[in-house]
PDB file of C-alpha atoms and ligand atoms in Angstrom:
ATOM      1  CA  MET A   1      87.601  81.834 107.362  1.00  0.00           C
ATOM      2  CA  SER A   2      89.930  78.972 106.460  1.00  0.00           C
ATOM      3  CA  ALA A   3      90.367  77.249 103.148  1.00  0.00           C
ATOM      4  CA  ARG A   4      88.976  73.731 102.998  1.00  0.00           C
ATOM      5  CA  ASN A   5      90.197  70.780 101.069  1.00  0.00           C
ATOM      6  CA  GLY A   6      87.595  68.080 101.295  1.00  0.00           C
ATOM      7  CA  ARG A   7      86.693  67.769 104.943  1.00  0.00           C
ATOM      8  CA  GLU A   8      90.009  68.950 106.326  1.00  0.00           C
ATOM      9  CA  ALA A   9      90.612  72.615 107.139  1.00  0.00           C
ATOM     10  CA  LEU A  10      93.944  73.773 105.720  1.00  0.00           C
ATOM     11  CA  PRO A  11      95.821  76.931 106.596  1.00  0.00           C
ATOM     12  CA  ASP A  12      94.518  79.825 104.513  1.00  0.00           C
ATOM     13  CA  THR A  13      97.799  80.938 102.945  1.00  0.00           C
ATOM     14  CA  GLY A  14      95.971  82.725 100.124  1.00  0.00           C
ATOM     15  CA  GLU A  15      95.081  85.509 102.529  1.00  0.00           C
ATOM     16  CA  MET A  16      98.757  86.314 102.977  1.00  0.00           C
ATOM     17  CA  VAL A  17      99.196  86.614  99.207  1.00  0.00           C
ATOM     18  CA  VAL A  18      96.481  89.267  99.109  1.00  0.00           C
ATOM     19  CA  VAL A  19      98.019  91.084 102.086  1.00  0.00           C
ATOM     20  CA  HIS A  20     101.394  91.072 100.293  1.00  0.00           C
ATOM     21  CA  ARG A  21      99.716  92.563  97.234  1.00  0.00           C
ATOM     22  CA  LEU A  22      98.250  95.274  99.433  1.00  0.00           C
ATOM     23  CA  PHE A  23     101.707  96.187 100.762  1.00  0.00           C
ATOM     24  CA  THR A  24     103.267  96.384  97.296  1.00  0.00           C
ATOM     25  CA  GLN A  25     100.240  98.236  95.851  1.00  0.00           C
ATOM     26  CA  GLU A  26     100.183 100.825  98.620  1.00  0.00           C
ATOM     27  CA  TYR A  27     103.939 101.332  98.957  1.00  0.00           C
ATOM     28  CA  ARG A  28     104.286 101.653  95.174  1.00  0.00           C
ATOM     29  CA  ALA A  29     101.596 104.362  95.136  1.00  0.00           C
ATOM     30  CA  SER A  30     103.122 106.077  98.192  1.00  0.00           C
ATOM     31  CA  VAL A  31     106.220 107.301  96.310  1.00  0.00           C
ATOM     32  CA  GLY A  32     104.151 109.530  94.005  1.00  0.00           C
ATOM     33  CA  LEU A  33     101.854 110.424  96.856  1.00  0.00           C
ATOM     34  CA  VAL A  34     104.731 111.825  98.925  1.00  0.00           C
ATOM     35  CA  ARG A  35     106.331 113.587  95.960  1.00  0.00           C
ATOM     36  CA  GLY A  36     102.984 115.247  95.222  1.00  0.00           C
ATOM     37  CA  VAL A  37     102.848 117.104  98.549  1.00  0.00           C
ATOM     38  CA  ALA A  38     103.769 120.763  97.963  1.00  0.00           C
ATOM     39  CA  ALA A  39     106.309 122.504 100.149  1.00  0.00           C
ATOM     40  CA  GLY A  40     104.614 123.756 103.291  1.00  0.00           C
ATOM     41  CA  ASP A  41     101.314 121.941 102.657  1.00  0.00           C
ATOM     42  CA  THR A  42     101.097 120.450 106.142  1.00  0.00           C
ATOM     43  CA  ALA A  43      97.433 119.465 105.726  1.00  0.00           C
ATOM     44  CA  ARG A  44      98.254 117.109 102.824  1.00  0.00           C
ATOM     45  CA  GLY A  45     101.462 116.084 104.531  1.00  0.00           C
ATOM     46  CA  ALA A  46      99.542 114.978 107.628  1.00  0.00           C
ATOM     47  CA  VAL A  47      97.114 112.835 105.577  1.00  0.00           C
ATOM     48  CA  VAL A  48      99.975 111.117 103.733  1.00  0.00           C
ATOM     49  CA  ALA A  49     102.093 110.779 106.864  1.00  0.00           C
ATOM     50  CA  ASP A  50      99.198 109.088 108.723  1.00  0.00           C
ATOM     51  CA  HIS A  51      98.795 106.660 105.809  1.00  0.00           C
ATOM     52  CA  LEU A  52     102.502 105.830 105.837  1.00  0.00           C
ATOM     53  CA  ALA A  53     102.484 105.386 109.613  1.00  0.00           C
ATOM     54  CA  ALA A  54      99.552 102.958 109.292  1.00  0.00           C
ATOM     55  CA  LEU A  55     101.289 100.993 106.529  1.00  0.00           C
ATOM     56  CA  GLY A  56     104.537 100.946 108.508  1.00  0.00           C
ATOM     57  CA  ALA A  57     102.800  99.600 111.620  1.00  0.00           C
ATOM     58  CA  MET A  58     101.084  96.908 109.552  1.00  0.00           C
ATOM     59  CA  LEU A  59     104.240  95.779 107.713  1.00  0.00           C
ATOM     60  CA  THR A  60     106.310  95.789 110.905  1.00  0.00           C
ATOM     61  CA  GLU A  61     103.738  93.624 112.667  1.00  0.00           C
ATOM     62  CA  HIS A  62     103.465  91.348 109.597  1.00  0.00           C
ATOM     63  CA  HIS A  63     107.181  90.620 109.789  1.00  0.00           C
ATOM     64  CA  LEU A  64     107.262  90.444 113.583  1.00  0.00           C
ATOM     65  CA  ALA A  65     104.461  87.836 113.602  1.00  0.00           C
ATOM     66  CA  GLU A  66     106.319  85.838 110.926  1.00  0.00           C
ATOM     67  CA  ASP A  67     109.557  86.041 112.926  1.00  0.00           C
ATOM     68  CA  GLU A  68     107.815  84.831 116.069  1.00  0.00           C
ATOM     69  CA  LEU A  69     105.430  82.244 114.622  1.00  0.00           C
ATOM     70  CA  VAL A  70     106.668  81.064 111.234  1.00  0.00           C
ATOM     71  CA  TRP A  71     110.478  81.074 111.128  1.00  0.00           C
ATOM     72  CA  PRO A  72     111.058  79.111 114.351  1.00  0.00           C
ATOM     73  CA  ARG A  73     109.035  76.261 112.892  1.00  0.00           C
ATOM     74  CA  LEU A  74     110.303  76.387 109.313  1.00  0.00           C
ATOM     75  CA  LYS A  75     113.930  77.470 109.569  1.00  0.00           C
ATOM     76  CA  ASP A  76     115.218  73.910 109.890  1.00  0.00           C
ATOM     77  CA  ASP A  77     112.969  72.459 107.198  1.00  0.00           C
ATOM     78  CA  PRO A  78     115.216  70.615 104.702  1.00  0.00           C
ATOM     79  CA  ALA A  79     113.246  72.190 101.850  1.00  0.00           C
ATOM     80  CA  ILE A  80     114.666  75.610 102.826  1.00  0.00           C
ATOM     81  CA  GLU A  81     118.185  76.052 101.505  1.00  0.00           C
ATOM     82  CA  PRO A  82     120.668  78.119 103.527  1.00  0.00           C
ATOM     83  CA  ALA A  83     121.076  80.516 100.561  1.00  0.00           C
ATOM     84  CA  LEU A  84     117.352  81.252 100.674  1.00  0.00           C
ATOM     85  CA  THR A  85     117.415  81.875 104.427  1.00  0.00           C
ATOM     86  CA  ALA A  86     120.402  84.216 104.047  1.00  0.00           C
ATOM     87  CA  ARG A  87     118.742  86.079 101.172  1.00  0.00           C
ATOM     88  CA  MET A  88     115.463  86.491 103.023  1.00  0.00           C
ATOM     89  CA  GLU A  89     117.192  87.676 106.174  1.00  0.00           C
ATOM     90  CA  GLU A  90     119.094  90.257 104.149  1.00  0.00           C
ATOM     91  CA  GLN A  91     115.847  91.451 102.484  1.00  0.00           C
ATOM     92  CA  HIS A  92     114.217  91.588 105.895  1.00  0.00           C
ATOM     93  CA  GLU A  93     117.002  93.761 107.273  1.00  0.00           C
ATOM     94  CA  ARG A  94     116.816  96.061 104.262  1.00  0.00           C
ATOM     95  CA  ILE A  95     113.037  96.444 104.744  1.00  0.00           C
ATOM     96  CA  ALA A  96     113.446  97.079 108.482  1.00  0.00           C
ATOM     97  CA  ASP A  97     116.164  99.700 107.776  1.00  0.00           C
ATOM     98  CA  VAL A  98     113.944 101.577 105.333  1.00  0.00           C
ATOM     99  CA  LEU A  99     110.925 101.391 107.655  1.00  0.00           C
ATOM    100  CA  GLY A 100     113.147 102.781 110.426  1.00  0.00           C
ATOM    101  CA  ARG A 101     114.279 105.616 108.136  1.00  0.00           C
ATOM    102  CA  VAL A 102     110.655 106.385 107.160  1.00  0.00           C
ATOM    103  CA  GLU A 103     109.635 106.415 110.809  1.00  0.00           C
ATOM    104  CA  GLN A 104     112.498 108.744 111.603  1.00  0.00           C
ATOM    105  CA  LEU A 105     111.621 111.215 108.802  1.00  0.00           C
ATOM    106  CA  LEU A 106     107.852 111.244 109.235  1.00  0.00           C
ATOM    107  CA  PRO A 107     107.404 113.479 112.326  1.00  0.00           C
ATOM    108  CA  ALA A 108     109.535 116.361 110.996  1.00  0.00           C
ATOM    109  CA  TRP A 109     108.060 116.151 107.490  1.00  0.00           C
ATOM    110  CA  ARG A 110     104.562 115.993 108.924  1.00  0.00           C
ATOM    111  CA  ALA A 111     105.209 119.116 111.028  1.00  0.00           C
ATOM    112  CA  GLY A 112     106.539 121.374 108.251  1.00  0.00           C
ATOM    113  CA  ALA A 113     106.070 119.643 104.869  1.00  0.00           C
ATOM    114  CA  ASP A 114     109.709 120.517 104.128  1.00  0.00           C
ATOM    115  CA  PRO A 115     110.557 119.641 100.511  1.00  0.00           C
ATOM    116  CA  ALA A 116     114.031 118.256 101.302  1.00  0.00           C
ATOM    117  CA  LEU A 117     112.522 115.871 103.864  1.00  0.00           C
ATOM    118  CA  ARG A 118     109.785 115.005 101.363  1.00  0.00           C
ATOM    119  CA  ASP A 119     112.372 114.021  98.760  1.00  0.00           C
ATOM    120  CA  ALA A 120     114.357 112.016 101.279  1.00  0.00           C
ATOM    121  CA  LEU A 121     111.184 110.202 102.317  1.00  0.00           C
ATOM    122  CA  ALA A 122     110.168 109.489  98.733  1.00  0.00           C
ATOM    123  CA  ASP A 123     113.672 108.192  97.941  1.00  0.00           C
ATOM    124  CA  ALA A 124     113.531 105.894 100.974  1.00  0.00           C
ATOM    125  CA  LEU A 125     110.135 104.548  99.894  1.00  0.00           C
ATOM    126  CA  ASP A 126     111.424 104.049  96.355  1.00  0.00           C
ATOM    127  CA  GLY A 127     114.315 102.044  97.783  1.00  0.00           C
ATOM    128  CA  LEU A 128     111.928  99.861  99.749  1.00  0.00           C
ATOM    129  CA  LEU A 129     110.110  98.511  96.690  1.00  0.00           C
ATOM    130  CA  PRO A 130     112.768  96.138  95.244  1.00  0.00           C
ATOM    131  CA  ALA A 131     113.457  94.542  98.640  1.00  0.00           C
ATOM    132  CA  LEU A 132     109.733  94.254  99.353  1.00  0.00           C
ATOM    133  CA  ASP A 133     108.987  92.695  95.952  1.00  0.00           C
ATOM    134  CA  ALA A 134     111.845  90.202  96.320  1.00  0.00           C
ATOM    135  CA  HIS A 135     111.049  89.299  99.916  1.00  0.00           C
ATOM    136  CA  LEU A 136     107.320  88.782  99.475  1.00  0.00           C
ATOM    137  CA  GLY A 137     107.949  86.906  96.229  1.00  0.00           C
ATOM    138  CA  ASP A 138     110.379  84.506  97.968  1.00  0.00           C
ATOM    139  CA  GLU A 139     107.920  84.023 100.779  1.00  0.00           C
ATOM    140  CA  GLU A 140     105.131  83.104  98.391  1.00  0.00           C
ATOM    141  CA  GLU A 141     107.281  80.817  96.236  1.00  0.00           C
ATOM    142  CA  HIS A 142     109.339  79.034  98.883  1.00  0.00           C
ATOM    143  CA  ILE A 143     107.700  79.443 102.301  1.00  0.00           C
ATOM    144  CA  LEU A 144     103.917  79.388 101.858  1.00  0.00           C
ATOM    145  CA  PRO A 145     103.886  75.966 100.088  1.00  0.00           C
ATOM    146  CA  LEU A 146     105.456  74.423 103.233  1.00  0.00           C
ATOM    147  CA  VAL A 147     102.821  75.859 105.565  1.00  0.00           C
ATOM    148  CA  PRO A 148     100.064  73.244 105.132  1.00  0.00           C
ATOM    149  CA  GLY A 149     102.516  70.534 106.280  1.00  0.00           C
ATOM    150  CA  CYS A 150     103.591  72.447 109.367  1.00  0.00           C
ATOM    151  CA  PHE A 151     100.621  74.460 110.634  1.00  0.00           C
ATOM    152  CA  THR A 152      97.004  73.773 111.427  1.00  0.00           C
ATOM    153  CA  ALA A 153      94.393  76.191 110.155  1.00  0.00           C
ATOM    154  CA  GLU A 154      93.949  77.529 113.691  1.00  0.00           C
ATOM    155  CA  GLU A 155      97.657  78.080 114.213  1.00  0.00           C
ATOM    156  CA  TRP A 156      97.950  79.898 110.901  1.00  0.00           C
ATOM    157  CA  ALA A 157      94.889  82.027 111.624  1.00  0.00           C
ATOM    158  CA  VAL A 158      96.778  83.695 114.488  1.00  0.00           C
ATOM    159  CA  LEU A 159      98.831  85.506 111.836  1.00  0.00           C
ATOM    160  CA  SER A 160      95.670  86.878 110.244  1.00  0.00           C
ATOM    161  CA  GLU A 161      94.319  87.977 113.622  1.00  0.00           C
ATOM    162  CA  ARG A 162      97.548  89.785 114.441  1.00  0.00           C
ATOM    163  CA  GLY A 163      97.530  91.399 111.017  1.00  0.00           C
ATOM    164  CA  ARG A 164      93.961  92.663 111.419  1.00  0.00           C
ATOM    165  CA  ALA A 165      94.691  93.984 114.920  1.00  0.00           C
ATOM    166  CA  ALA A 166      97.648  95.994 113.561  1.00  0.00           C
ATOM    167  CA  VAL A 167      95.435  98.109 111.274  1.00  0.00           C
ATOM    168  CA  PRO A 168      94.736 101.419 113.038  1.00  0.00           C
ATOM    169  CA  LYS A 169      91.003 101.906 113.575  1.00  0.00           C
ATOM    170  CA  THR A 170      91.066 105.155 111.595  1.00  0.00           C
ATOM    171  CA  HIS A 171      92.428 103.282 108.557  1.00  0.00           C
ATOM    172  CA  ARG A 172      90.234 100.184 108.599  1.00  0.00           C
ATOM    173  CA  LEU A 173      87.827 101.274 105.897  1.00  0.00           C
ATOM    174  CA  TYR A 174      90.669 102.415 103.653  1.00  0.00           C
ATOM    175  CA  MET A 175      92.554  99.153 104.116  1.00  0.00           C
ATOM    176  CA  LEU A 176      89.446  97.019 103.577  1.00  0.00           C
ATOM    177  CA  ALA A 177      88.853  98.690 100.229  1.00  0.00           C
ATOM    178  CA  ALA A 178      92.570  98.553  99.356  1.00  0.00           C
ATOM    179  CA  LEU A 179      92.578  94.845 100.170  1.00  0.00           C
ATOM    180  CA  GLY A 180      89.585  94.349  97.870  1.00  0.00           C
ATOM    181  CA  GLU A 181      91.509  95.968  95.044  1.00  0.00           C
ATOM    182  CA  ALA A 182      94.640  94.011  95.899  1.00  0.00           C
ATOM    183  CA  ALA A 183      92.665  90.751  95.719  1.00  0.00           C
ATOM    184  CA  GLY A 184      92.067  91.416  92.016  1.00  0.00           C
ATOM    185  CA  PRO A 185      89.682  89.338  89.895  1.00  0.00           C
ATOM    186  CA  ASP A 186      91.606  86.116  90.558  1.00  0.00           C
ATOM    187  CA  ARG A 187      91.192  86.267  94.337  1.00  0.00           C
ATOM    188  CA  HIS A 188      87.994  88.325  94.610  1.00  0.00           C
ATOM    189  CA  THR A 189      85.731  85.440  95.596  1.00  0.00           C
ATOM    190  CA  GLU A 190      88.057  84.170  98.321  1.00  0.00           C
ATOM    191  CA  PHE A 191      88.529  87.742  99.576  1.00  0.00           C
ATOM    192  CA  LEU A 192      84.753  88.099  99.970  1.00  0.00           C
ATOM    193  CA  GLY A 193      84.556  84.701 101.630  1.00  0.00           C
ATOM    194  CA  ARG A 194      86.860  85.814 104.464  1.00  0.00           C
ATOM    195  CA  LEU A 195      84.771  88.833 105.385  1.00  0.00           C
ATOM    196  CA  PRO A 196      82.269  88.551 108.246  1.00  0.00           C
ATOM    197  CA  GLY A 197      78.692  88.429 106.849  1.00  0.00           C
ATOM    198  CA  PRO A 198      77.652  92.055 107.482  1.00  0.00           C
ATOM    199  CA  VAL A 199      80.975  93.403 106.137  1.00  0.00           C
ATOM    200  CA  ARG A 200      80.640  91.158 103.050  1.00  0.00           C
ATOM    201  CA  LEU A 201      77.182  92.551 102.392  1.00  0.00           C
ATOM    202  CA  LEU A 202      78.448  96.127 102.777  1.00  0.00           C
ATOM    203  CA  TYR A 203      81.394  95.382 100.510  1.00  0.00           C
ATOM    204  CA  ARG A 204      79.208  93.850  97.809  1.00  0.00           C
ATOM    205  CA  LEU A 205      77.032  96.969  97.848  1.00  0.00           C
ATOM    206  CA  VAL A 206      79.621  99.712  98.057  1.00  0.00           C
ATOM    207  CA  GLY A 207      83.111  98.139  97.726  1.00  0.00           C
ATOM    208  CA  PRO A 208      84.224  99.853  94.482  1.00  0.00           C
ATOM    209  CA  ARG A 209      82.741 103.182  95.595  1.00  0.00           C
ATOM    210  CA  LEU A 210      84.404 102.842  98.993  1.00  0.00           C
ATOM    211  CA  ARG A 211      87.737 102.302  97.236  1.00  0.00           C
ATOM    212  CA  ARG A 212      87.257 105.338  95.004  1.00  0.00           C
ATOM    213  CA  ARG A 213      86.191 107.506  97.903  1.00  0.00           C
ATOM    214  CA  THR A 214      88.889 106.521 100.418  1.00  0.00           C
ATOM    215  CA  LYS A 215      91.552 106.661  97.702  1.00  0.00           C
ATOM    216  CA  SER A 216      90.455 110.107  96.515  1.00  0.00           C
ATOM    217  CA  ARG A 217      90.568 111.325 100.119  1.00  0.00           C
ATOM    218  CA  LEU A 218      94.116 110.036 100.498  1.00  0.00           C
ATOM    219  CA  HIS A 219      95.206 111.542  97.186  1.00  0.00           C
ATOM    220  CA  GLY A 220      93.458 114.856  97.848  1.00  0.00           C
ATOM    221  CA  THR A 221      91.269 114.609  94.780  1.00  0.00           C
ATOM    222  CA  ARG A 222      87.499 115.095  94.709  1.00  0.00           C
ATOM    223  CA  SER A 223      85.312 112.707  96.690  1.00  0.00           C
ATOM    224  CA  ALA A 224      83.575 110.086  94.571  1.00  0.00           C
ATOM    225  CA  GLY A 225      80.370 110.511  96.540  1.00  0.00           C
ATOM    226  CA  PRO A 226      78.889 109.032  99.715  1.00  0.00           C
ATOM    227  CA  VAL A 227      79.896 105.507 100.645  1.00  0.00           C
ATOM    228  CA  GLY A 228      76.300 104.524 101.274  1.00  0.00           C
ATOM    229  CA  ALA A 229      75.098 105.398  97.775  1.00  0.00           C
ATOM    230  CA  PRO A 230      74.285 102.465  95.471  1.00  0.00           C
ATOM    231  CA  VAL A 231      77.067 101.255  93.294  1.00  0.00           C
ATOM    232  CA  ALA A 232      76.352 101.375  89.585  1.00  0.00           C
TER     233      ALA A 232
HETATM  234 FE1  FE2 B 301     104.251  87.515 104.642  1.00  0.00          FE
END
């Protein structure tokens, strides 16, 4: 599961880059997804609300794990300038505020698919994107390069384990396929390499179809066919 450089196992920081891409990919899509739920359509509202709740739980845990495991070790590193720390803390607070607002709006919107709540939710999600982009970008540019000097592969793997555990069981297939898309062509091989053998085999066989099917279910469009069917 960990990247290797010669004989020495290094922390697999590339996995976090793909997870960041998943967050931006899914939150970016979520704005239109929410706006597309018609007034009173509680069935669609429930599907979208469940998706947002899953994403919120995952992003909250992502940041919590970083707060607990990464910052205490890196905050005094001379390579991290105080301005960067201040900026990242501010972004972090902004993200936490929006996630709190989303969490607050979700139950009532889910219950009645009220259009005013829908618009407030979509506006909140729209406001999340700049802070998320900036925060994850700073993390990748300034924090991840310091990780190999401060963490062993095993220590860093705890973050991945916590991240995986935060994905609700009902959303695991969706998130697996979303992660595959987020990996993109440049990180596709390393994405496959992290999957346990049986899951890798399944993904090779049906990954693109799984993405189409789970995405169409979320978006309320027609199913792209059974997951088990061969992928053309
Ligand atoms: Fe991160």
